[in-house]
Amino acid sequence: MANSSAHADKNGVKALTLGALGVVFGDIGTSPLYTIKTAMDWSGGHVNAETALGMLSLIVWTLIIVTSVKYVAVIMRADNDGEGGILALMSLLGMKHGRHPAIIAIGMLGAALLFGDGAITPAISVLSALEGLKAPLPALAPYVVPLSVLVLIGLFALQPQGTERISRLFGPVMALWFVSIAVLGARGVIAHPSVLSAVDPRVGLHYLFTHGFEGFLLLGAVFLCATGAEALYADMGHFGRRPIRLAWYGLVLPSLVLVYAGQTALLVEGAATENPFFDLCPAPLQLPLVALATLATVIASQAIVTGAFSMARQAIQLGLSPRLAITQTSAQSYGQIYVGFVNWTLMALTLVLTITFRSSENLAAAFGIAVSLTMLLTTALMFIAMRSIWRWNLPLALLVGGVFLVVDVAFVAANLIKFFEGGWIPLVVAAILFFLMSCWSEGFEAMRKALERDTFPLADFVARFHGKPRVDGVAVYLTSRTDVVPVALLHNLKHNKVLHEHIVLLHVTTANTPRVNPAQRVDTTTLDDHFYAMTLNYGFMEQPNIPCALMLESISSPLTFNMMTTSFFVGRLTVTPLGHSRWRRLRIHIFQFMHRNALPATEFFQIPSGRVVELGGQVEV
């Protein structure tokens, strides 16, 4: 029996490792399509042997320091009940520090930057793959951009249908991709084994410190080799640390080092090449390689889009975004969701970037700056985690965090040089998203306090109406607090002059953990005179379903919830700004617009529309 269990566990790890290849490593795995090509372009188009070896050395050690050490070895230890990503890390720190403004701001800015990255990744990946058509079929060169647009439209149009049926192919396809690029790279290394000397970090450092501004500029292009590292952390919850680490160290890292070394071999040889990745491949196999590269970039883009959906759900649950319609596209996989607003917004941004920049080299400037800044913010949060969660002593935390900080700052500075060549785009997108999230967070908190100001303690209300006539049924009032009277209850009493036999004050909370144990989902307190205070607890990765939770609670509770006799009362509030400063009024007006257009709470909580009573009201903030 023990052997059977061990065998099953081994098979499970293998399956998860294969799955991780298809979801986690798509972005970083397709970086060889454009990293060295971009470095050549930023170096003026011609790269000598010294520059090529220096470039390779910097790439190899970027993969080791940033990806292997920082993310795979260190940051992945900072999991929030198995989940990763900058918002999950922010929530983890929230358990220790509460809603600290600085931690919340770093998490919000990092999330905003990753949304910008979600628009750039599909554009640069698909363009770089289809640019491989220029060598075997030069007549198709003018059609690279239109073909890229068609592929991208197809990618986003597929999202509402979900990817459950085809996602099982992602792992095998990406495994084939990594084996293929490893073989291509090995051919180049065998022809010029001298390129392996670049594994010595002194080669890269010598180039960096002896070539002045040219070397510093090249550092921005080198960073592109690590642009998918943040995804390793963000997707940890889907596969776990061990499968991701096995896939990285066992296949992905060796394949990437080989393919970068193979491309460098072409440059050392002095071969005239515009696209060293595809020139590694024998001419008869270039078209099949383009097809495989296109598949790989579509898979990488799919992972980024899915990650954007997941991050949107986290932002909503953590109170950083208005409610959006979320559709579950898979009955088996909770991570398979669809958020229409995010999907079509990303598609519009991606198509605009593709049509405007028209090549992977042009897009590279916009790409690196978003990811490098996100990594810098993650390092800041990681340092706090080292001290407050892992309890590292200050010298060790400063040493480890300081090394990562120096590397991150160098990459950010190198990418900022390209600010006016497209680097401003993700910063503008991130600034807008950060501003909107801060307006929502601030406005929602102000509205909550204003509502509490207009009510009074529940205990006084219960005592005042004790023994008064009631009507049959159960009335559920959604509220942000269960110790004060909901405004909807006061309005119902004022206008309809009735109280139901059973009155439930229902508060839905989002924990700082991704999921809540179903046994701890409901917390009910029975008050006097058939009043009940009930709290539903959900994790930030869960989709609330109030009717389902109440029906399950009926099994063990003296209060029975029958959806045919239960009425849900919610306030439909109109927000009006008070006479604050002009800047404050602008922020409240923006919150007012988002609040008015947010998905209704009843729909977000999956309450049957036929059982909902909405009571209008105004609140001044």
Coordinates of C-alpha atoms in Angstrom, one line a residue:
M1 CA 0.0 0.0 0.0
A2 CA 2.9 2.4 0.9
N3 CA 4.6 1.6 -2.5
S4 CA 1.3 2.3 -4.3
S5 CA 0.9 5.6 -2.5
A6 CA 4.5 6.6 -3.3
H7 CA 4.0 5.7 -6.9
A8 CA 0.8 7.8 -7.1
D9 CA 2.6 10.7 -5.5
K10 CA 5.4 10.4 -8.0
N11 CA 3.0 10.3 -10.9
G12 CA 1.2 13.3 -9.5
V13 CA 4.4 15.3 -9.3
K14 CA 5.3 14.3 -12.9
A15 CA 1.8 15.5 -14.1
L16 CA 2.2 18.8 -12.2
T17 CA 5.7 19.3 -13.6
L18 CA 4.4 18.8 -17.1
G19 CA 1.5 21.1 -16.5
A20 CA 3.9 23.8 -15.1
L21 CA 5.8 23.7 -18.4
G22 CA 2.6 24.8 -20.2
V23 CA 1.5 27.5 -17.8
V24 CA 4.4 28.8 -15.8
F25 CA 7.3 28.9 -18.2
G26 CA 5.7 30.1 -21.4
D27 CA 6.8 33.7 -21.0
I28 CA 10.4 33.1 -20.0
G29 CA 10.6 30.2 -22.4
T30 CA 9.8 32.3 -25.4
S31 CA 12.2 35.1 -24.5
P32 CA 15.0 33.6 -26.7
L33 CA 12.9 34.7 -29.7
Y34 CA 13.7 38.3 -29.1
T35 CA 16.3 38.9 -26.3
I36 CA 19.5 38.6 -28.3
K37 CA 17.9 40.0 -31.4
T38 CA 16.9 43.1 -29.3
A39 CA 20.4 43.3 -27.8
M40 CA 21.9 43.4 -31.3
D41 CA 19.5 46.1 -32.3
W42 CA 20.3 48.2 -29.2
S43 CA 24.0 47.7 -29.9
G44 CA 23.8 49.3 -33.3
G45 CA 23.1 46.2 -35.3
H46 CA 26.6 44.7 -35.3
V47 CA 28.0 42.7 -32.4
N48 CA 31.6 41.6 -32.2
A49 CA 32.9 38.5 -30.4
E50 CA 33.7 40.4 -27.2
T51 CA 30.2 42.0 -27.0
A52 CA 28.6 38.6 -27.8
L53 CA 30.4 36.8 -25.0
G54 CA 29.8 39.6 -22.5
M55 CA 26.1 39.6 -23.5
L56 CA 25.9 35.8 -23.0
S57 CA 27.6 36.0 -19.6
L58 CA 25.2 38.7 -18.4
I59 CA 22.2 36.6 -19.7
V60 CA 23.3 33.4 -17.9
W61 CA 23.9 35.2 -14.6
T62 CA 20.7 37.1 -14.9
L63 CA 18.9 33.8 -15.2
I64 CA 20.9 32.4 -12.2
I65 CA 20.6 35.5 -9.9
V66 CA 17.1 36.8 -10.7
T67 CA 15.2 33.6 -11.6
S68 CA 17.1 30.7 -10.0
V69 CA 18.1 32.3 -6.7
K70 CA 15.7 35.2 -6.1
Y71 CA 12.4 33.7 -7.3
V72 CA 12.8 29.9 -7.4
A73 CA 14.9 29.6 -4.3
V74 CA 13.9 32.5 -2.1
I75 CA 10.7 34.3 -2.9
M76 CA 8.7 31.1 -3.6
R77 CA 9.2 30.4 0.1
A78 CA 6.9 33.4 0.8
D79 CA 3.7 31.6 -0.2
N80 CA 0.3 32.6 1.2
D81 CA -1.3 29.2 2.0
G82 CA 0.3 27.9 -1.3
E83 CA -0.5 31.0 -3.4
G84 CA 2.0 33.4 -4.8
G85 CA 2.1 36.7 -6.6
I86 CA 2.6 40.2 -5.4
L87 CA -1.1 40.6 -4.2
A88 CA -0.8 37.3 -2.3
L89 CA 2.4 38.5 -0.8
M90 CA 0.8 41.8 0.1
S91 CA -2.1 39.8 1.8
L92 CA 0.4 37.6 3.7
L93 CA 2.1 40.7 5.1
G94 CA -1.3 42.1 5.9
M95 CA -1.7 39.3 8.5
K96 CA 1.3 40.8 10.4
H97 CA 0.9 44.5 9.7
G98 CA -2.8 45.0 8.9
R99 CA -3.7 47.2 6.0
H100 CA -0.5 49.2 6.2
P101 CA -0.7 52.0 3.6
A102 CA 2.8 51.5 2.3
I103 CA 2.4 47.7 1.8
I104 CA -1.0 48.2 0.2
A105 CA 0.4 50.9 -2.2
I106 CA 3.3 48.6 -3.2
G107 CA 0.9 45.7 -3.9
M108 CA -1.4 47.9 -5.9
L109 CA 1.4 49.4 -8.0
G110 CA 2.9 46.0 -8.7
A111 CA -0.5 44.6 -9.7
A112 CA -1.0 47.7 -12.0
L113 CA 2.4 47.1 -13.7
L114 CA 1.6 43.4 -14.2
F115 CA -1.7 44.3 -16.0
G116 CA 0.4 46.5 -18.3
D117 CA 2.8 43.6 -18.9
G118 CA -0.3 41.5 -19.7
A119 CA -0.9 43.6 -22.7
I120 CA 2.7 43.7 -23.9
T121 CA 3.6 40.0 -23.6
P122 CA 1.1 38.7 -26.2
A123 CA 2.1 41.4 -28.7
I124 CA 5.9 41.0 -28.4
S125 CA 5.7 37.2 -28.2
V126 CA 3.5 36.6 -31.2
L127 CA 5.3 39.2 -33.3
S128 CA 8.7 37.7 -32.5
A129 CA 7.5 34.2 -33.5
L130 CA 6.0 35.3 -36.8
E131 CA 9.0 37.4 -37.7
G132 CA 10.7 34.0 -38.3
L133 CA 8.8 33.9 -41.6
K134 CA 11.0 36.5 -43.1
A135 CA 14.0 34.2 -43.8
P136 CA 12.2 31.2 -45.4
L137 CA 9.4 33.2 -47.0
P138 CA 10.6 36.8 -47.4
A139 CA 7.5 37.6 -49.5
L140 CA 5.5 37.3 -46.3
A141 CA 7.5 40.0 -44.5
P142 CA 4.9 42.7 -45.1
Y143 CA 2.2 40.5 -43.6
V144 CA 3.8 39.7 -40.3
V145 CA 1.9 42.4 -38.5
P146 CA -1.5 41.5 -40.0
L147 CA -0.9 37.8 -39.2
S148 CA 0.0 38.7 -35.7
V149 CA -3.2 40.7 -35.3
L150 CA -5.3 37.8 -36.5
V151 CA -3.5 35.4 -34.1
L152 CA -4.1 37.8 -31.2
I153 CA -7.8 38.3 -32.0
G154 CA -8.2 34.6 -32.1
L155 CA -6.5 34.3 -28.7
F156 CA -8.7 36.8 -27.0
A157 CA -11.9 35.6 -28.8
L158 CA -11.3 32.1 -27.4
Q159 CA -11.3 33.3 -23.8
P160 CA -15.1 33.3 -23.1
Q161 CA -15.2 29.6 -24.1
G162 CA -12.4 28.6 -21.6
T163 CA -9.4 26.5 -22.4
E164 CA -10.1 23.4 -20.3
R165 CA -10.2 21.1 -23.3
I166 CA -7.0 22.3 -25.0
S167 CA -5.0 23.3 -21.9
R168 CA -3.9 19.6 -21.4
L169 CA -1.9 20.1 -24.6
F170 CA 0.0 23.1 -23.3
G171 CA 2.5 21.0 -21.2
P172 CA 3.5 18.6 -24.0
V173 CA 3.8 21.4 -26.6
M174 CA 6.0 23.5 -24.3
A175 CA 8.1 20.4 -23.4
L176 CA 8.6 19.9 -27.2
W177 CA 9.5 23.6 -27.4
F178 CA 12.2 23.4 -24.7
V179 CA 13.7 20.2 -26.1
S180 CA 13.8 21.8 -29.6
I181 CA 15.5 25.0 -28.5
A182 CA 18.0 23.0 -26.5
V183 CA 18.9 20.9 -29.5
L184 CA 19.2 24.0 -31.7
G185 CA 21.4 25.6 -29.1
A186 CA 23.6 22.5 -28.7
R187 CA 24.3 22.5 -32.4
G188 CA 25.8 26.0 -32.1
V189 CA 27.7 25.2 -29.0
I190 CA 29.2 22.1 -30.6
A191 CA 30.4 24.2 -33.5
H192 CA 31.9 26.9 -31.2
P193 CA 32.5 25.5 -27.7
S194 CA 34.5 28.5 -26.8
V195 CA 31.2 30.4 -26.0
L196 CA 31.0 28.3 -22.8
S197 CA 33.7 30.6 -21.4
A198 CA 30.9 33.1 -20.9
V199 CA 29.7 31.1 -18.0
D200 CA 32.4 32.8 -16.0
P201 CA 30.7 35.9 -14.4
R202 CA 33.9 37.9 -14.8
V203 CA 33.3 38.0 -18.6
G204 CA 30.0 39.8 -18.2
L205 CA 31.3 42.1 -15.5
H206 CA 34.4 43.0 -17.5
Y207 CA 32.2 43.9 -20.5
L208 CA 29.8 45.9 -18.3
F209 CA 32.5 48.0 -16.6
T210 CA 34.7 48.6 -19.7
H211 CA 32.1 49.6 -22.3
G212 CA 30.5 52.6 -20.5
F213 CA 27.1 53.7 -21.7
E214 CA 27.0 51.0 -24.4
G215 CA 27.4 48.3 -21.8
F216 CA 24.7 49.8 -19.6
L217 CA 22.3 50.1 -22.5
L218 CA 22.8 46.5 -23.3
L219 CA 21.8 45.6 -19.8
G220 CA 18.3 46.7 -20.6
A221 CA 18.1 44.2 -23.4
V222 CA 19.7 41.4 -21.4
F223 CA 16.9 41.8 -18.8
L224 CA 14.4 40.5 -21.3
C225 CA 15.7 37.0 -20.7
A226 CA 14.1 37.1 -17.2
T227 CA 10.8 38.8 -18.0
G228 CA 8.7 35.7 -17.1
A229 CA 10.3 35.2 -13.7
E230 CA 7.4 36.9 -11.9
A231 CA 5.0 34.3 -13.4
L232 CA 6.9 31.5 -11.6
Y233 CA 5.9 33.1 -8.3
A234 CA 2.4 34.2 -9.4
D235 CA 1.4 30.7 -10.7
M236 CA 2.8 28.8 -7.7
G237 CA -0.7 28.1 -6.3
H238 CA -1.6 26.1 -9.4
F239 CA 1.3 23.6 -9.2
G240 CA 3.2 24.0 -6.0
R241 CA 6.9 24.8 -5.4
R242 CA 8.3 21.3 -6.1
P243 CA 7.0 20.8 -9.6
I244 CA 8.0 24.3 -10.6
R245 CA 11.5 23.9 -9.2
L246 CA 11.8 20.5 -10.9
A247 CA 10.8 21.9 -14.3
W248 CA 13.0 24.9 -14.0
Y249 CA 16.2 23.2 -12.9
G250 CA 15.6 20.0 -14.9
L251 CA 14.6 21.3 -18.3
V252 CA 13.9 25.0 -18.6
L253 CA 17.1 26.5 -17.3
P254 CA 19.5 24.1 -19.2
S255 CA 17.4 24.7 -22.4
L256 CA 17.6 28.5 -22.1
V257 CA 21.3 28.5 -21.4
L258 CA 21.9 26.3 -24.5
V259 CA 19.8 28.3 -26.9
Y260 CA 21.3 31.6 -25.8
A261 CA 24.8 30.0 -26.1
G262 CA 23.9 28.7 -29.6
Q263 CA 22.8 32.2 -30.8
T264 CA 26.0 33.7 -29.3
A265 CA 28.0 31.1 -31.3
L266 CA 26.6 32.5 -34.5
L267 CA 27.6 36.0 -33.5
V268 CA 31.1 34.9 -32.4
E269 CA 31.4 33.2 -35.8
G270 CA 30.7 36.5 -37.5
A271 CA 27.7 35.2 -39.4
A272 CA 25.5 37.8 -41.0
T273 CA 22.3 37.3 -39.2
E274 CA 19.3 39.5 -38.4
N275 CA 17.5 36.9 -36.4
P276 CA 20.0 34.5 -34.7
F277 CA 17.3 32.4 -33.1
F278 CA 15.8 31.2 -36.4
D279 CA 19.2 31.2 -38.1
L280 CA 20.2 28.4 -35.7
C281 CA 17.7 26.2 -37.4
P282 CA 18.5 24.3 -40.7
A283 CA 16.6 26.0 -43.6
P284 CA 14.2 23.0 -44.3
L285 CA 13.0 23.1 -40.7
Q286 CA 12.5 26.8 -40.3
L287 CA 8.8 26.8 -41.2
P288 CA 8.0 24.0 -38.7
L289 CA 10.0 26.0 -36.1
V290 CA 7.9 29.1 -36.8
A291 CA 4.8 27.1 -36.4
L292 CA 6.0 25.6 -33.1
A293 CA 7.2 29.1 -31.9
T294 CA 3.8 30.6 -32.7
L295 CA 2.1 27.8 -30.7
A296 CA 4.5 28.4 -27.8
T297 CA 3.9 32.2 -27.8
V298 CA 0.1 31.7 -27.9
I299 CA 0.4 29.4 -24.9
A300 CA 2.6 32.0 -23.2
S301 CA 0.1 34.7 -24.0
Q302 CA -2.7 32.5 -22.7
A303 CA -1.0 32.1 -19.4
I304 CA -0.5 35.8 -19.1
V305 CA -4.2 36.5 -19.9
T306 CA -5.4 33.8 -17.4
G307 CA -3.0 35.4 -14.8
A308 CA -4.6 38.8 -15.4
F309 CA -8.1 37.3 -14.8
S310 CA -6.9 35.7 -11.6
M311 CA -5.3 39.0 -10.4
A312 CA -8.5 40.9 -11.2
R313 CA -10.4 38.5 -8.9
Q314 CA -7.8 39.0 -6.2
A315 CA -8.1 42.8 -6.5
I316 CA -11.9 42.6 -6.2
Q317 CA -11.8 40.4 -3.2
L318 CA -9.2 42.5 -1.5
G319 CA -11.2 45.7 -2.0
L320 CA -8.9 47.2 -4.6
S321 CA -11.3 47.1 -7.5
P322 CA -15.0 47.5 -8.2
R323 CA -16.9 44.2 -8.7
L324 CA -16.7 42.7 -12.2
A325 CA -18.5 39.9 -13.8
I326 CA -16.6 36.7 -13.3
T327 CA -17.5 33.5 -15.2
Q328 CA -16.2 30.0 -14.1
T329 CA -15.2 28.3 -17.4
S330 CA -14.3 24.9 -15.9
A331 CA -16.1 22.7 -13.4
Q332 CA -12.9 21.0 -12.4
S333 CA -10.3 23.8 -12.3
Y334 CA -11.0 26.7 -10.1
G335 CA -8.3 28.8 -11.8
Q336 CA -10.1 28.6 -15.1
I337 CA -12.2 31.9 -15.0
Y338 CA -13.1 34.5 -17.5
V339 CA -13.4 38.3 -16.8
G340 CA -14.9 40.0 -19.8
F341 CA -13.9 43.6 -19.0
V342 CA -10.3 42.6 -18.5
N343 CA -10.2 40.4 -21.6
W344 CA -11.5 43.0 -24.0
T345 CA -9.4 45.8 -22.4
L346 CA -6.3 43.7 -22.7
M347 CA -7.1 42.8 -26.4
A348 CA -7.6 46.5 -27.3
L349 CA -4.3 47.5 -25.7
T350 CA -2.4 44.5 -27.2
L351 CA -3.7 45.2 -30.7
V352 CA -2.9 48.9 -30.4
L353 CA 0.7 48.0 -29.3
T354 CA 1.1 45.5 -32.1
I355 CA -0.1 47.9 -34.9
T356 CA 1.8 50.9 -33.5
F357 CA 5.2 49.3 -32.8
R358 CA 5.1 46.7 -35.6
S359 CA 8.2 44.7 -34.4
S360 CA 9.4 42.9 -31.4
E361 CA 12.5 45.1 -31.2
N362 CA 10.4 48.3 -31.0
L363 CA 8.2 46.7 -28.3
A364 CA 11.2 45.6 -26.2
A365 CA 11.6 49.0 -24.6
A366 CA 8.1 49.0 -23.3
F367 CA 8.3 45.5 -22.1
G368 CA 11.3 45.6 -19.8
I369 CA 10.4 48.6 -17.8
A370 CA 7.1 47.2 -16.5
V371 CA 8.6 43.9 -15.4
S372 CA 11.8 45.3 -13.9
L373 CA 9.7 47.8 -11.7
T374 CA 7.4 44.9 -10.6
M375 CA 10.5 42.9 -9.6
L376 CA 11.8 45.9 -7.6
L377 CA 8.5 46.2 -5.7
T378 CA 8.5 42.4 -5.0
T379 CA 12.0 42.8 -3.6
A380 CA 10.8 45.5 -1.2
L381 CA 7.9 43.3 0.0
M382 CA 10.2 40.3 0.2
F383 CA 12.6 42.3 2.6
I384 CA 9.6 43.0 4.9
A385 CA 8.8 39.2 4.8
M386 CA 12.3 38.3 5.6
R387 CA 12.2 40.3 8.8
S388 CA 8.6 39.9 10.0
I389 CA 7.6 36.4 8.7
W390 CA 10.9 34.4 8.3
R391 CA 12.5 36.2 11.3
W392 CA 15.8 36.7 9.6
N393 CA 18.3 38.8 11.5
L394 CA 18.9 42.3 10.1
P395 CA 22.4 41.7 8.6
L396 CA 21.3 38.6 6.7
A397 CA 18.2 40.3 5.4
L398 CA 20.2 43.3 4.3
L399 CA 22.8 41.2 2.6
V400 CA 20.3 39.1 0.6
G401 CA 17.8 41.8 0.0
G402 CA 20.6 44.3 -0.8
V403 CA 22.1 42.0 -3.6
F404 CA 18.6 41.7 -5.2
L405 CA 18.0 45.4 -4.8
V406 CA 21.2 46.4 -6.6
V407 CA 20.4 44.0 -9.5
D408 CA 16.8 45.2 -9.7
V409 CA 17.8 48.9 -9.6
A410 CA 20.4 48.4 -12.3
F411 CA 17.8 46.8 -14.6
V412 CA 15.2 49.5 -13.9
A413 CA 17.8 52.2 -14.6
A414 CA 18.9 50.5 -17.8
N415 CA 15.3 50.1 -19.1
L416 CA 14.4 53.7 -18.1
I417 CA 16.9 54.9 -20.8
K418 CA 14.3 53.7 -23.3
F419 CA 11.5 55.7 -21.6
F420 CA 10.8 58.0 -24.6
E421 CA 11.0 55.1 -27.1
G422 CA 8.0 53.3 -25.7
G423 CA 8.9 52.7 -22.1
W424 CA 6.4 55.3 -21.0
I425 CA 3.5 53.2 -22.1
P426 CA 3.3 50.6 -19.3
L427 CA 4.1 53.3 -16.8
V428 CA 1.1 55.4 -18.0
V429 CA -1.1 52.3 -18.0
A430 CA 0.1 51.4 -14.5
A431 CA -0.3 55.0 -13.2
I432 CA -3.9 55.1 -14.5
L433 CA -4.8 51.7 -12.9
F434 CA -3.0 52.6 -9.6
F435 CA -5.0 55.9 -9.5
L436 CA -8.3 54.1 -10.1
M437 CA -7.6 51.4 -7.5
S438 CA -6.6 54.1 -4.9
C439 CA -9.8 56.1 -5.7
W440 CA -11.9 52.9 -5.3
S441 CA -10.2 51.9 -2.1
E442 CA -10.4 55.4 -0.5
G443 CA -13.9 56.0 -1.7
F444 CA -15.3 52.7 -0.5
E445 CA -13.8 53.2 2.9
A446 CA -15.2 56.7 3.1
M447 CA -18.7 55.4 2.0
R448 CA -18.5 52.6 4.7
K449 CA -17.7 55.2 7.4
A450 CA -20.5 57.5 6.2
L451 CA -23.0 54.7 6.3
E452 CA -22.0 53.7 9.9
R453 CA -22.3 57.4 10.8
D454 CA -26.0 57.3 9.7
T455 CA -27.0 54.3 11.8
F456 CA -27.0 53.2 15.5
P457 CA -26.1 50.1 17.5
L458 CA -28.0 46.9 16.7
A459 CA -28.6 46.1 20.4
D460 CA -30.6 49.3 20.9
F461 CA -32.7 48.5 17.8
V462 CA -33.5 45.0 18.9
A463 CA -34.6 46.2 22.3
R464 CA -36.7 49.0 20.8
F465 CA -38.7 46.7 18.5
H466 CA -38.9 43.7 20.9
G467 CA -42.3 42.0 20.7
K468 CA -43.5 44.2 17.7
P469 CA -45.7 42.5 15.0
R470 CA -43.7 40.6 12.4
V471 CA -44.4 39.2 8.9
D472 CA -43.6 35.6 7.9
G473 CA -40.3 34.7 6.3
V474 CA -36.5 35.4 6.5
A475 CA -35.0 38.7 5.6
V476 CA -31.3 38.8 4.9
Y477 CA -29.6 42.3 5.0
L478 CA -26.2 42.6 3.4
T479 CA -24.1 44.8 5.6
S480 CA -20.4 45.7 6.3
R481 CA -20.9 45.4 10.0
T482 CA -23.1 43.1 12.1
D483 CA -23.1 45.3 15.3
V484 CA -25.0 48.2 13.8
V485 CA -28.3 48.5 12.0
P486 CA -28.0 48.3 8.2
V487 CA -29.3 51.3 6.4
A488 CA -31.4 49.0 4.1
L489 CA -33.2 47.8 7.3
L490 CA -33.9 51.3 8.4
H491 CA -35.2 52.2 4.9
N492 CA -37.4 49.1 4.8
L493 CA -38.9 49.9 8.2
K494 CA -39.4 53.5 7.3
H495 CA -41.1 53.0 3.9
N496 CA -42.7 49.6 4.2
K497 CA -43.2 49.6 8.0
V498 CA -42.6 45.8 8.4
L499 CA -40.2 43.5 10.1
H500 CA -39.7 39.9 9.1
E501 CA -40.0 37.1 11.5
H502 CA -36.4 36.2 11.2
I503 CA -33.8 39.0 10.4
V504 CA -30.3 38.1 9.4
L505 CA -27.5 40.6 9.2
L506 CA -25.1 39.1 6.7
H507 CA -21.5 40.3 6.4
V508 CA -19.2 38.8 3.7
T509 CA -15.5 39.0 4.5
T510 CA -12.3 38.3 2.5
A511 CA -9.5 36.7 4.5
N512 CA -5.8 37.3 3.9
T513 CA -5.6 33.7 2.8
P514 CA -6.4 32.4 -0.7
R515 CA -9.0 29.9 0.6
V516 CA -11.0 29.3 3.8
N517 CA -11.8 25.9 5.2
P518 CA -15.5 25.2 4.4
A519 CA -16.0 24.2 8.0
Q520 CA -15.1 27.8 8.9
R521 CA -17.1 29.4 6.2
V522 CA -20.1 30.6 8.3
D523 CA -20.0 32.2 11.7
T524 CA -23.5 32.7 13.2
T525 CA -24.4 34.5 16.4
T526 CA -28.0 34.2 17.6
L527 CA -29.3 37.5 19.1
D528 CA -32.4 38.3 20.9
D529 CA -35.9 38.2 19.4
H530 CA -35.0 36.2 16.2
F531 CA -32.2 38.5 15.1
Y532 CA -29.0 36.8 13.8
A533 CA -25.5 38.1 13.0
M534 CA -23.9 36.0 10.4
T535 CA -20.4 36.3 8.8
L536 CA -19.4 34.4 5.6
N537 CA -15.7 34.0 5.2
Y538 CA -14.0 33.6 1.8
G539 CA -10.4 33.6 0.7
F540 CA -9.2 36.1 -1.9
M541 CA -9.0 33.3 -4.5
E542 CA -12.6 32.2 -4.0
Q543 CA -15.8 33.3 -5.7
P544 CA -18.5 34.0 -3.1
N545 CA -21.8 32.2 -3.4
I546 CA -24.2 33.3 -0.7
P547 CA -27.2 31.0 -1.5
C548 CA -25.0 27.9 -1.5
A549 CA -23.4 28.9 1.8
L550 CA -26.7 29.6 3.5
M551 CA -28.2 26.3 2.3
L552 CA -25.2 24.4 3.8
E553 CA -25.6 26.4 7.0
S554 CA -29.3 25.3 7.2
I555 CA -28.1 21.7 7.9
S556 CA -26.5 22.6 11.2
S557 CA -28.3 25.8 12.1
P558 CA -31.7 26.3 13.8
L559 CA -32.5 28.8 11.1
T560 CA -33.7 27.3 7.9
F561 CA -33.0 29.1 4.6
N562 CA -35.5 28.3 1.9
M563 CA -34.7 30.4 -1.2
M564 CA -38.4 30.6 -2.0
T565 CA -39.3 32.3 1.2
T566 CA -36.0 34.2 1.9
S567 CA -35.7 37.8 0.8
F568 CA -32.4 39.6 0.4
F569 CA -32.3 43.4 1.1
V570 CA -29.5 45.5 -0.3
G571 CA -29.0 49.2 -0.5
R572 CA -28.7 50.8 -4.0
L573 CA -26.7 53.8 -3.0
T574 CA -26.1 57.1 -4.8
V575 CA -22.8 58.7 -3.8
T576 CA -22.6 62.5 -3.6
P577 CA -19.4 64.3 -2.8
L578 CA -19.2 66.8 0.0
G579 CA -17.4 70.2 -0.3
H580 CA -13.8 68.9 -0.2
S581 CA -10.8 70.2 -2.1
R582 CA -11.0 70.0 -5.9
W583 CA -8.6 67.0 -6.0
R584 CA -10.6 65.2 -3.4
R585 CA -13.9 65.9 -5.2
L586 CA -12.3 64.5 -8.4
R587 CA -11.4 61.3 -6.7
I588 CA -14.9 60.9 -5.2
H589 CA -16.5 61.6 -8.6
I590 CA -14.3 58.8 -10.1
F591 CA -15.3 56.5 -7.3
Q592 CA -18.9 57.5 -7.9
F593 CA -18.6 56.5 -11.5
M594 CA -17.0 53.2 -10.7
H595 CA -19.5 52.4 -8.0
R596 CA -22.4 53.2 -10.3
N597 CA -21.1 50.9 -13.0
A598 CA -19.8 48.1 -10.8
L599 CA -21.5 44.7 -10.9
P600 CA -24.4 44.7 -8.4
A601 CA -23.5 42.9 -5.2
T602 CA -26.4 40.5 -5.6
E603 CA -25.1 39.4 -8.9
F604 CA -21.5 39.1 -7.7
F605 CA -22.7 37.0 -4.7
Q606 CA -24.9 34.9 -7.0
I607 CA -28.2 35.7 -5.2
P608 CA -31.3 34.9 -7.3
S609 CA -32.6 38.2 -8.8
G610 CA -36.2 37.2 -7.9
R611 CA -35.4 37.2 -4.2
V612 CA -33.7 40.6 -4.1
V613 CA -35.3 43.8 -2.8
E614 CA -33.2 46.9 -3.6
L615 CA -33.7 50.1 -1.5
G616 CA -32.4 53.3 -2.8
G617 CA -30.6 55.9 -0.8
Q618 CA -28.0 58.6 -0.8
V619 CA -24.7 58.8 1.0
E620 CA -22.4 61.9 1.2
V621 CA -18.7 61.2 1.3

